[in-house]
PDB file of C-alpha atoms in Angstrom:
ATOM      1  CA  MET A   1     109.074  71.729 112.532  1.00  0.00           C
ATOM      2  CA  ARG A   2     111.653  74.484 112.867  1.00  0.00           C
ATOM      3  CA  THR A   3     112.305  76.208 109.541  1.00  0.00           C
ATOM      4  CA  LEU A   4     115.079  74.963 107.318  1.00  0.00           C
ATOM      5  CA  ASN A   5     118.101  77.146 106.869  1.00  0.00           C
ATOM      6  CA  LYS A   6     118.096  79.509 103.912  1.00  0.00           C
ATOM      7  CA  LEU A   7     120.526  77.485 101.831  1.00  0.00           C
ATOM      8  CA  LEU A   8     118.482  74.263 102.083  1.00  0.00           C
ATOM      9  CA  ALA A   9     115.239  76.103 101.329  1.00  0.00           C
ATOM     10  CA  CYS A  10     116.700  77.611  98.169  1.00  0.00           C
ATOM     11  CA  ALA A  11     118.170  74.298  97.034  1.00  0.00           C
ATOM     12  CA  MET A  12     114.836  72.530  97.464  1.00  0.00           C
ATOM     13  CA  ALA A  13     113.038  75.329  95.635  1.00  0.00           C
ATOM     14  CA  LEU A  14     115.198  74.832  92.555  1.00  0.00           C
ATOM     15  CA  LEU A  15     113.789  71.311  92.201  1.00  0.00           C
ATOM     16  CA  VAL A  16     110.167  72.478  91.906  1.00  0.00           C
ATOM     17  CA  PRO A  17     109.295  73.790  88.428  1.00  0.00           C
ATOM     18  CA  LEU A  18     107.897  77.243  87.733  1.00  0.00           C
ATOM     19  CA  CYS A  19     109.059  78.739  91.025  1.00  0.00           C
ATOM     20  CA  THR A  20     110.566  82.080  91.992  1.00  0.00           C
ATOM     21  CA  TRP A  21     111.945  82.317  95.572  1.00  0.00           C
ATOM     22  CA  ALA A  22     111.348  79.929  98.431  1.00  0.00           C
ATOM     23  CA  GLN A  23     109.331  80.654 101.530  1.00  0.00           C
ATOM     24  CA  THR A  24     110.061  78.666 104.671  1.00  0.00           C
ATOM     25  CA  GLU A  25     107.601  77.428 107.261  1.00  0.00           C
ATOM     26  CA  THR A  26     107.509  78.984 110.718  1.00  0.00           C
ATOM     27  CA  GLU A  27     106.655  77.108 113.901  1.00  0.00           C
ATOM     28  CA  PRO A  28     104.220  76.607 115.424  1.00  0.00           C
ATOM     29  CA  ASN A  29     102.058  75.869 112.375  1.00  0.00           C
ATOM     30  CA  ASN A  30     100.298  72.705 113.519  1.00  0.00           C
ATOM     31  CA  GLY A  31      96.741  73.997 113.072  1.00  0.00           C
ATOM     32  CA  SER A  32      94.612  76.332 110.991  1.00  0.00           C
ATOM     33  CA  GLY A  33      94.992  79.169 113.505  1.00  0.00           C
ATOM     34  CA  THR A  34      98.773  79.242 113.013  1.00  0.00           C
ATOM     35  CA  ALA A  35      98.908  78.159 109.371  1.00  0.00           C
ATOM     36  CA  ASP A  36     101.632  79.717 107.231  1.00  0.00           C
ATOM     37  CA  PRO A  37     100.239  81.618 104.218  1.00  0.00           C
ATOM     38  CA  ILE A  38     101.507  80.400 100.838  1.00  0.00           C
ATOM     39  CA  THR A  39     102.198  82.785  97.965  1.00  0.00           C
ATOM     40  CA  TYR A  40     100.796  81.671  94.613  1.00  0.00           C
ATOM     41  CA  ASN A  41     103.236  79.636  92.507  1.00  0.00           C
ATOM     42  CA  THR A  42     106.076  80.207  94.984  1.00  0.00           C
ATOM     43  CA  PRO A  43     107.728  77.270  96.812  1.00  0.00           C
ATOM     44  CA  MET A  44     107.202  76.717 100.501  1.00  0.00           C
ATOM     45  CA  ALA A  45     110.015  74.737 102.158  1.00  0.00           C
ATOM     46  CA  GLY A  46     109.992  72.971 105.511  1.00  0.00           C
ATOM     47  CA  SER A  47     110.721  69.788 107.420  1.00  0.00           C
ATOM     48  CA  ILE A  48     108.826  67.344 109.573  1.00  0.00           C
ATOM     49  CA  GLY A  49     109.575  64.287 111.695  1.00  0.00           C
ATOM     50  CA  ALA A  50     112.854  63.287 113.391  1.00  0.00           C
ATOM     51  CA  CYS A  51     114.795  66.373 112.440  1.00  0.00           C
ATOM     52  CA  ALA A  52     116.632  68.705 114.798  1.00  0.00           C
ATOM     53  CA  PRO A  53     114.671  69.246 116.972  1.00  0.00           C
ATOM     54  CA  THR A  54     112.125  66.471 116.462  1.00  0.00           C
ATOM     55  CA  ASP A  55     108.524  67.611 115.918  1.00  0.00           C
ATOM     56  CA  ASN A  56     105.944  65.064 114.804  1.00  0.00           C
ATOM     57  CA  SER A  57     103.006  67.490 114.536  1.00  0.00           C
ATOM     58  CA  ASP A  58     101.342  68.236 111.192  1.00  0.00           C
ATOM     59  CA  ASP A  59     102.286  71.366 109.282  1.00  0.00           C
ATOM     60  CA  TYR A  60      99.449  73.662 108.128  1.00  0.00           C
ATOM     61  CA  PHE A  61      99.421  76.188 105.312  1.00  0.00           C
ATOM     62  CA  SER A  62      96.709  78.585 104.079  1.00  0.00           C
ATOM     63  CA  PHE A  63      96.051  80.009 100.631  1.00  0.00           C
ATOM     64  CA  THR A  64      93.362  81.665  98.513  1.00  0.00           C
ATOM     65  CA  PRO A  65      93.528  80.858  94.775  1.00  0.00           C
ATOM     66  CA  PRO A  66      93.114  83.844  92.440  1.00  0.00           C
ATOM     67  CA  SER A  67      90.746  81.993  90.097  1.00  0.00           C
ATOM     68  CA  GLN A  68      88.732  78.810  89.538  1.00  0.00           C
ATOM     69  CA  GLY A  69      90.113  75.585  88.072  1.00  0.00           C
ATOM     70  CA  GLN A  70      92.158  72.553  89.010  1.00  0.00           C
ATOM     71  CA  LEU A  71      94.312  72.966  92.093  1.00  0.00           C
ATOM     72  CA  ARG A  72      97.809  71.729  91.230  1.00  0.00           C
ATOM     73  CA  VAL A  73     100.365  70.986  93.946  1.00  0.00           C
ATOM     74  CA  GLN A  74     103.937  70.146  92.917  1.00  0.00           C
ATOM     75  CA  SER A  75     106.414  68.848  95.469  1.00  0.00           C
ATOM     76  CA  SER A  76     110.080  67.989  95.840  1.00  0.00           C
ATOM     77  CA  MET A  77     110.743  65.914  98.959  1.00  0.00           C
ATOM     78  CA  SER A  78     113.416  63.711 100.517  1.00  0.00           C
ATOM     79  CA  ASN A  79     113.826  61.817 103.774  1.00  0.00           C
ATOM     80  CA  SER A  80     116.814  60.698 105.812  1.00  0.00           C
ATOM     81  CA  GLY A  81     115.839  57.017 105.831  1.00  0.00           C
ATOM     82  CA  PRO A  82     116.878  54.219 103.464  1.00  0.00           C
ATOM     83  CA  THR A  83     113.493  53.881 101.703  1.00  0.00           C
ATOM     84  CA  ASP A  84     111.069  56.222  99.979  1.00  0.00           C
ATOM     85  CA  LEU A  85     108.236  57.531 102.150  1.00  0.00           C
ATOM     86  CA  GLU A  86     104.668  58.385 101.205  1.00  0.00           C
ATOM     87  CA  VAL A  87     103.733  61.784 102.613  1.00  0.00           C
ATOM     88  CA  THR A  88     100.038  62.652 103.042  1.00  0.00           C
ATOM     89  CA  PHE A  89      98.796  66.072 101.881  1.00  0.00           C
ATOM     90  CA  GLN A  90      95.260  66.961 102.924  1.00  0.00           C
ATOM     91  CA  VAL A  91      93.350  69.780 101.237  1.00  0.00           C
ATOM     92  CA  ARG A  92      90.870  71.448 103.566  1.00  0.00           C
ATOM     93  CA  GLN A  93      88.135  73.993 102.980  1.00  0.00           C
ATOM     94  CA  SER A  94      87.758  77.126 105.129  1.00  0.00           C
ATOM     95  CA  SER A  95      86.027  75.156 107.912  1.00  0.00           C
ATOM     96  CA  THR A  96      89.151  72.883 107.943  1.00  0.00           C
ATOM     97  CA  ALA A  97      87.032  69.900 106.829  1.00  0.00           C
ATOM     98  CA  VAL A  98      89.101  67.614 104.602  1.00  0.00           C
ATOM     99  CA  ILE A  99      87.949  67.682 100.967  1.00  0.00           C
ATOM    100  CA  GLY A 100      90.851  65.813  99.355  1.00  0.00           C
ATOM    101  CA  THR A 101      93.664  63.485 100.470  1.00  0.00           C
ATOM    102  CA  PHE A 102      96.763  62.801  98.360  1.00  0.00           C
ATOM    103  CA  THR A 103     100.047  60.960  98.910  1.00  0.00           C
ATOM    104  CA  LEU A 104     103.316  62.239  97.447  1.00  0.00           C
ATOM    105  CA  THR A 105     106.736  60.606  97.562  1.00  0.00           C
ATOM    106  CA  ALA A 106     109.757  61.710  99.607  1.00  0.00           C
ATOM    107  CA  GLY A 107     112.931  60.151  98.213  1.00  0.00           C
ATOM    108  CA  ALA A 108     115.238  57.973 100.336  1.00  0.00           C
ATOM    109  CA  ASN A 109     118.737  58.856 101.545  1.00  0.00           C
ATOM    110  CA  GLY A 110     118.206  62.582 101.192  1.00  0.00           C
ATOM    111  CA  VAL A 111     117.629  62.426  97.413  1.00  0.00           C
ATOM    112  CA  PRO A 112     114.611  64.579  96.465  1.00  0.00           C
ATOM    113  CA  VAL A 113     111.788  63.122  94.358  1.00  0.00           C
ATOM    114  CA  ASN A 114     109.446  65.355  92.351  1.00  0.00           C
ATOM    115  CA  ASP A 115     105.737  64.535  92.581  1.00  0.00           C
ATOM    116  CA  SER A 116     102.395  66.296  92.100  1.00  0.00           C
ATOM    117  CA  PHE A 117      98.603  66.045  92.251  1.00  0.00           C
ATOM    118  CA  LEU A 118      95.640  67.737  90.589  1.00  0.00           C
ATOM    119  CA  PHE A 119      92.358  68.452  92.392  1.00  0.00           C
ATOM    120  CA  PRO A 120      89.510  69.541  90.056  1.00  0.00           C
ATOM    121  CA  CYS A 121      86.641  71.932  90.731  1.00  0.00           C
ATOM    122  CA  GLN A 122      88.352  74.363  93.101  1.00  0.00           C
ATOM    123  CA  GLY A 123      87.336  78.004  93.406  1.00  0.00           C
ATOM    124  CA  ALA A 124      88.551  81.340  94.723  1.00  0.00           C
ATOM    125  CA  GLY A 125      88.149  80.905  98.488  1.00  0.00           C
ATOM    126  CA  LEU A 126      90.151  80.065 101.590  1.00  0.00           C
ATOM    127  CA  TYR A 127      91.863  76.662 101.734  1.00  0.00           C
ATOM    128  CA  TYR A 128      94.338  74.894 103.980  1.00  0.00           C
ATOM    129  CA  ILE A 129      96.904  72.216 103.166  1.00  0.00           C
ATOM    130  CA  SER A 130      98.091  70.055 106.048  1.00  0.00           C
ATOM    131  CA  ILE A 131     101.140  67.812 105.701  1.00  0.00           C
ATOM    132  CA  GLU A 132     101.186  64.732 107.939  1.00  0.00           C
ATOM    133  CA  ASN A 133     104.386  63.382 109.401  1.00  0.00           C
ATOM    134  CA  PRO A 134     105.051  60.014 107.686  1.00  0.00           C
ATOM    135  CA  ALA A 135     105.827  56.984 109.793  1.00  0.00           C
ATOM    136  CA  GLY A 136     109.346  55.604 110.027  1.00  0.00           C
ATOM    137  CA  GLY A 137     111.203  57.963 112.349  1.00  0.00           C
ATOM    138  CA  ALA A 138     112.979  59.813 109.514  1.00  0.00           C
ATOM    139  CA  CYS A 139     113.455  63.518 108.944  1.00  0.00           C
ATOM    140  CA  THR A 140     111.463  64.583 105.880  1.00  0.00           C
ATOM    141  CA  ASN A 141     112.423  67.733 104.009  1.00  0.00           C
ATOM    142  CA  TYR A 142     109.895  69.175 101.585  1.00  0.00           C
ATOM    143  CA  SER A 143     109.264  72.000  99.175  1.00  0.00           C
ATOM    144  CA  PHE A 144     105.962  72.500  97.367  1.00  0.00           C
ATOM    145  CA  THR A 145     104.065  75.029  95.274  1.00  0.00           C
ATOM    146  CA  TYR A 146     100.436  75.477  94.331  1.00  0.00           C
ATOM    147  CA  ASP A 147      98.842  76.993  91.262  1.00  0.00           C
ATOM    148  CA  ILE A 148      95.572  76.761  89.325  1.00  0.00           C
ATOM    149  CA  VAL A 149      95.179  75.028  85.953  1.00  0.00           C
ATOM    150  CA  ALA A 150      92.561  77.107  84.156  1.00  0.00           C
ATOM    151  CA  PRO A 151      89.406  75.541  82.676  1.00  0.00           C
ATOM    152  CA  VAL A 152      89.032  75.437  78.894  1.00  0.00           C
ATOM    153  CA  PHE A 153      86.609  78.387  78.868  1.00  0.00           C
ATOM    154  CA  ALA A 154      86.892  81.679  80.752  1.00  0.00           C
ATOM    155  CA  ASN A 155      84.601  82.823  83.539  1.00  0.00           C
ATOM    156  CA  ASP A 156      81.529  84.966  82.934  1.00  0.00           C
ATOM    157  CA  ALA A 157      80.916  88.315  84.636  1.00  0.00           C
ATOM    158  CA  GLU A 158      79.604  87.682  88.144  1.00  0.00           C
ATOM    159  CA  PRO A 159      77.171  87.960  89.769  1.00  0.00           C
ATOM    160  CA  ASN A 160      74.639  86.831  87.152  1.00  0.00           C
ATOM    161  CA  ASP A 161      72.651  84.235  89.059  1.00  0.00           C
ATOM    162  CA  GLY A 162      69.229  85.677  88.224  1.00  0.00           C
ATOM    163  CA  SER A 163      67.302  87.740  85.718  1.00  0.00           C
ATOM    164  CA  GLY A 164      68.034  90.979  87.583  1.00  0.00           C
ATOM    165  CA  ASN A 165      71.770  90.757  86.876  1.00  0.00           C
ATOM    166  CA  ALA A 166      71.736  88.762  83.642  1.00  0.00           C
ATOM    167  CA  VAL A 167      74.614  89.381  81.227  1.00  0.00           C
ATOM    168  CA  THR A 168      73.484  90.633  77.788  1.00  0.00           C
ATOM    169  CA  VAL A 169      74.882  88.565  74.906  1.00  0.00           C
ATOM    170  CA  GLY A 170      74.999  89.856  71.339  1.00  0.00           C
ATOM    171  CA  VAL A 171      73.811  87.765  68.412  1.00  0.00           C
ATOM    172  CA  GLY A 172      76.568  85.585  66.939  1.00  0.00           C
ATOM    173  CA  VAL A 173      78.963  86.315  69.839  1.00  0.00           C
ATOM    174  CA  TRP A 174      80.524  83.447  71.803  1.00  0.00           C
ATOM    175  CA  GLN A 175      79.758  83.772  75.521  1.00  0.00           C
ATOM    176  CA  GLU A 176      82.005  81.821  77.904  1.00  0.00           C
ATOM    177  CA  GLY A 177      81.245  80.874  81.489  1.00  0.00           C
ATOM    178  CA  GLN A 178      82.145  78.746  84.508  1.00  0.00           C
ATOM    179  CA  ILE A 179      79.747  77.191  86.993  1.00  0.00           C
ATOM    180  CA  ASP A 180      79.623  74.895  90.033  1.00  0.00           C
ATOM    181  CA  PHE A 181      83.160  75.409  91.305  1.00  0.00           C
ATOM    182  CA  ARG A 182      83.774  75.307  95.055  1.00  0.00           C
ATOM    183  CA  TYR A 183      82.922  78.672  96.627  1.00  0.00           C
ATOM    184  CA  GLY A 184      81.329  79.671  93.302  1.00  0.00           C
ATOM    185  CA  ASN A 185      77.775  80.017  91.989  1.00  0.00           C
ATOM    186  CA  ASN A 186      75.541  77.302  90.538  1.00  0.00           C
ATOM    187  CA  SER A 187      73.358  79.324  88.162  1.00  0.00           C
ATOM    188  CA  ASP A 188      74.153  81.734  85.303  1.00  0.00           C
ATOM    189  CA  TYR A 189      71.644  83.992  83.527  1.00  0.00           C
ATOM    190  CA  PHE A 190      72.035  85.712  80.157  1.00  0.00           C
ATOM    191  CA  ARG A 191      69.768  88.078  78.223  1.00  0.00           C
ATOM    192  CA  ILE A 192      69.420  87.686  74.462  1.00  0.00           C
ATOM    193  CA  ASP A 193      67.738  90.176  72.087  1.00  0.00           C
ATOM    194  CA  LEU A 194      66.725  88.604  68.787  1.00  0.00           C
ATOM    195  CA  PRO A 195      67.301  90.813  65.720  1.00  0.00           C
ATOM    196  CA  THR A 196      64.298  89.322  63.854  1.00  0.00           C
ATOM    197  CA  HIS A 197      61.464  86.839  64.229  1.00  0.00           C
ATOM    198  CA  GLY A 198      62.438  83.307  63.228  1.00  0.00           C
ATOM    199  CA  VAL A 199      64.219  80.164  64.347  1.00  0.00           C
ATOM    200  CA  LEU A 200      66.529  80.590  67.347  1.00  0.00           C
ATOM    201  CA  ASN A 201      69.714  78.511  66.939  1.00  0.00           C
ATOM    202  CA  ILE A 202      72.128  77.845  69.815  1.00  0.00           C
ATOM    203  CA  GLU A 203      75.603  76.297  69.550  1.00  0.00           C
ATOM    204  CA  TRP A 204      76.936  74.780  72.792  1.00  0.00           C
ATOM    205  CA  GLU A 205      80.350  73.558  74.018  1.00  0.00           C
ATOM    206  CA  ALA A 206      81.203  72.486  77.583  1.00  0.00           C
ATOM    207  CA  GLU A 207      83.766  70.496  79.603  1.00  0.00           C
ATOM    208  CA  HIS A 208      84.823  69.552  83.095  1.00  0.00           C
ATOM    209  CA  ALA A 209      88.183  68.308  84.356  1.00  0.00           C
ATOM    210  CA  GLY A 210      86.783  65.207  86.070  1.00  0.00           C
ATOM    211  CA  THR A 211      86.105  61.753  84.672  1.00  0.00           C
ATOM    212  CA  THR A 212      82.297  61.629  85.002  1.00  0.00           C
ATOM    213  CA  SER A 213      80.757  60.753  81.644  1.00  0.00           C
ATOM    214  CA  PRO A 214      78.154  61.260  80.406  1.00  0.00           C
ATOM    215  CA  ALA A 215      77.499  64.584  82.106  1.00  0.00           C
ATOM    216  CA  VAL A 216      74.945  67.230  81.222  1.00  0.00           C
ATOM    217  CA  ALA A 217      74.146  70.896  81.760  1.00  0.00           C
ATOM    218  CA  THR A 218      70.625  72.291  81.650  1.00  0.00           C
ATOM    219  CA  LEU A 219      70.011  75.250  79.355  1.00  0.00           C
ATOM    220  CA  VAL A 220      66.600  76.920  79.706  1.00  0.00           C
ATOM    221  CA  LEU A 221      65.115  79.480  77.328  1.00  0.00           C
ATOM    222  CA  ARG A 222      62.911  81.858  79.306  1.00  0.00           C
ATOM    223  CA  GLN A 223      60.411  84.567  78.437  1.00  0.00           C
ATOM    224  CA  THR A 224      60.890  88.134  79.625  1.00  0.00           C
ATOM    225  CA  SER A 225      58.863  87.118  82.694  1.00  0.00           C
ATOM    226  CA  THR A 226      61.465  84.303  83.283  1.00  0.00           C
ATOM    227  CA  ALA A 227      58.809  81.634  82.622  1.00  0.00           C
ATOM    228  CA  ALA A 228      60.452  78.628  80.954  1.00  0.00           C
ATOM    229  CA  VAL A 229      59.792  78.179  77.227  1.00  0.00           C
ATOM    230  CA  GLN A 230      62.144  75.313  76.382  1.00  0.00           C
ATOM    231  CA  THR A 231      64.624  73.168  78.325  1.00  0.00           C
ATOM    232  CA  TRP A 232      67.605  71.364  76.799  1.00  0.00           C
ATOM    233  CA  ASN A 233      69.958  68.885  78.467  1.00  0.00           C
ATOM    234  CA  LEU A 234      73.299  69.484  76.785  1.00  0.00           C
ATOM    235  CA  PRO A 235      76.541  67.469  77.070  1.00  0.00           C
ATOM    236  CA  VAL A 236      79.524  68.345  79.250  1.00  0.00           C
ATOM    237  CA  GLY A 237      82.679  66.566  78.132  1.00  0.00           C
ATOM    238  CA  ALA A 238      84.978  64.853  80.655  1.00  0.00           C
ATOM    239  CA  ASN A 239      88.760  65.126  81.061  1.00  0.00           C
ATOM    240  CA  SER A 240      88.857  68.774  79.913  1.00  0.00           C
ATOM    241  CA  THR A 241      87.630  67.842  76.428  1.00  0.00           C
ATOM    242  CA  ALA A 242      84.638  69.905  75.340  1.00  0.00           C
ATOM    243  CA  ALA A 243      81.485  68.181  74.090  1.00  0.00           C
ATOM    244  CA  THR A 244      79.348  70.019  71.537  1.00  0.00           C
ATOM    245  CA  GLN A 245      75.709  70.160  70.475  1.00  0.00           C
ATOM    246  CA  SER A 246      73.432  72.509  68.533  1.00  0.00           C
ATOM    247  CA  VAL A 247      69.742  73.068  69.308  1.00  0.00           C
ATOM    248  CA  SER A 248      66.983  75.145  67.747  1.00  0.00           C
ATOM    249  CA  ILE A 249      63.466  76.322  68.495  1.00  0.00           C
ATOM    250  CA  ASP A 250      61.163  77.864  65.908  1.00  0.00           C
ATOM    251  CA  CYS A 251      58.533  80.593  66.096  1.00  0.00           C
ATOM    252  CA  ARG A 252      60.587  83.008  68.216  1.00  0.00           C
ATOM    253  CA  SER A 253      59.628  86.685  68.309  1.00  0.00           C
ATOM    254  CA  ASN A 254      61.815  89.745  68.658  1.00  0.00           C
ATOM    255  CA  SER A 255      59.014  91.793  70.216  1.00  0.00           C
ATOM    256  CA  ASN A 256      60.557  91.170  73.679  1.00  0.00           C
ATOM    257  CA  PHE A 257      63.876  89.832  74.904  1.00  0.00           C
ATOM    258  CA  TYR A 258      64.570  86.343  76.296  1.00  0.00           C
ATOM    259  CA  TYR A 259      66.750  84.887  79.032  1.00  0.00           C
ATOM    260  CA  LEU A 260      68.984  81.824  78.874  1.00  0.00           C
ATOM    261  CA  SER A 261      69.814  80.180  82.202  1.00  0.00           C
ATOM    262  CA  VAL A 262      72.560  77.580  82.720  1.00  0.00           C
ATOM    263  CA  THR A 263      72.763  75.052  85.557  1.00  0.00           C
ATOM    264  CA  THR A 264      74.682  71.809  85.954  1.00  0.00           C
ATOM    265  CA  GLY A 265      75.233  69.111  88.550  1.00  0.00           C
ATOM    266  CA  ILE A 266      78.803  68.493  87.364  1.00  0.00           C
ATOM    267  CA  CYS A 267      81.360  70.143  89.609  1.00  0.00           C
ATOM    268  CA  GLY A 268      83.690  72.520  87.793  1.00  0.00           C
ATOM    269  CA  THR A 269      81.980  73.038  84.426  1.00  0.00           C
ATOM    270  CA  SER A 270      83.227  75.559  81.879  1.00  0.00           C
ATOM    271  CA  TYR A 271      81.198  76.275  78.756  1.00  0.00           C
ATOM    272  CA  ARG A 272      80.516  78.596  75.879  1.00  0.00           C
ATOM    273  CA  PHE A 273      77.542  79.237  73.604  1.00  0.00           C
ATOM    274  CA  ARG A 274      76.382  81.547  70.878  1.00  0.00           C
ATOM    275  CA  TYR A 275      73.043  82.135  69.219  1.00  0.00           C
ATOM    276  CA  THR A 276      71.827  83.136  65.782  1.00  0.00           C
ATOM    277  CA  VAL A 277      68.376  83.629  64.256  1.00  0.00           C
ATOM    278  CA  THR A 278      67.216  82.195  60.934  1.00  0.00           C
ATOM    279  CA  PRO A 279      64.634  84.671  59.628  1.00  0.00           C
ATOM    280  CA  PRO A 280      61.379  83.593  57.914  1.00  0.00           C
ATOM    281  CA  LEU A 281      61.225  83.376  54.125  1.00  0.00           C
ATOM    282  CA  PHE A 282      59.042  86.461  53.870  1.00  0.00           C
ATOM    283  CA  ALA A 283      59.700  89.828  55.487  1.00  0.00           C
ATOM    284  CA  ASN A 284      57.607  91.330  58.249  1.00  0.00           C
ATOM    285  CA  ASP A 285      54.758  93.742  57.586  1.00  0.00           C
ATOM    286  CA  ALA A 286      54.533  97.187  59.139  1.00  0.00           C
ATOM    287  CA  GLU A 287      53.215  96.922  62.678  1.00  0.00           C
ATOM    288  CA  PRO A 288      50.824  97.578  64.288  1.00  0.00           C
ATOM    289  CA  ASN A 289      48.180  96.507  61.808  1.00  0.00           C
ATOM    290  CA  ASP A 290      46.048  94.231  63.962  1.00  0.00           C
ATOM    291  CA  GLY A 291      42.710  95.877  63.180  1.00  0.00           C
ATOM    292  CA  SER A 292      40.807  97.912  60.643  1.00  0.00           C
ATOM    293  CA  GLY A 293      41.914 101.143  62.219  1.00  0.00           C
ATOM    294  CA  SER A 294      45.596 100.332  61.551  1.00  0.00           C
ATOM    295  CA  ALA A 295      45.162  98.383  58.294  1.00  0.00           C
ATOM    296  CA  ILE A 296      47.873  98.810  55.641  1.00  0.00           C
ATOM    297  CA  VAL A 297      46.643 100.295  52.371  1.00  0.00           C
ATOM    298  CA  LEU A 298      47.708  98.188  49.403  1.00  0.00           C
ATOM    299  CA  ALA A 299      47.879  99.411  45.839  1.00  0.00           C
ATOM    300  CA  HIS A 300      46.263  97.332  43.077  1.00  0.00           C
ATOM    301  CA  SER A 301      48.346  94.295  42.014  1.00  0.00           C
ATOM    302  CA  THR A 302      51.019  95.059  44.636  1.00  0.00           C
ATOM    303  CA  GLN A 303      52.609  92.053  46.331  1.00  0.00           C
ATOM    304  CA  THR A 304      52.950  92.321  50.079  1.00  0.00           C
ATOM    305  CA  GLN A 305      54.702  90.223  52.740  1.00  0.00           C
ATOM    306  CA  GLY A 306      54.018  89.649  56.399  1.00  0.00           C
ATOM    307  CA  GLN A 307      54.725  87.622  59.514  1.00  0.00           C
ATOM    308  CA  ILE A 308      52.235  86.527  62.140  1.00  0.00           C
ATOM    309  CA  ASN A 309      51.917  84.374  65.281  1.00  0.00           C
ATOM    310  CA  PHE A 310      55.558  84.547  66.432  1.00  0.00           C
TER     311      PHE A 310
END
């Protein structure tokens, strides 16, 4: 539909929270090839239906979020008819395939109604929003913004989807990460260097914005060769509320480093973990001393300590 005049665009923009200055649609924008780009968190104003002139084609808009999280669209819409109208917003991925459909309200008699939707598990890639002309023969005026609601935990340094680019994590340091967002990766690798032999302890917290519960992530402890040593299925809390669990494995050596890999089948997971090591009761002996040629000489009546088979 032909763009609204500047005054109407600005007035509509004032009704959408957290906005700066309105953009207005430009015609033709009835397909992905002519979609209007949307600036992050800035209102886009337009009209559709029996306006002047009438144009019943869909309006298309393109955008690329700056980060992963829940896509939030906030609208302020009115229509010229005597009853409220439900306006369909379709979220499309870069191929233009529809990945989410939402209906928002346009108020009757030219009185704007504020509405919104949240769409979890979205990533930093190309999207389109198409707005369908509602039935009823009315002129619908709209203004909408998009932004991203951040996950509970921050993203990890990417790429780290294998041992060759694993992120090194210090002992006792919380490491945050995000996994399985649209356009994102589905595997994270971390390197850990144990300060001593002993029991490896891992604290885990994770969440996703959806409603699926119970949900789990798979944490795998791997040798330097990447061969799996231990696998844990750890909880991922729903509705952006982190679930927690602690796990341990004994008899771990600090002679070589380990990897921790994280995978999950739950779209849009954010997590954090940290590890500590509980040392053995007795201290280690001087190594190497695995044969007579490297045996440690002990003085008479001298107590000695040692560790073996880690």
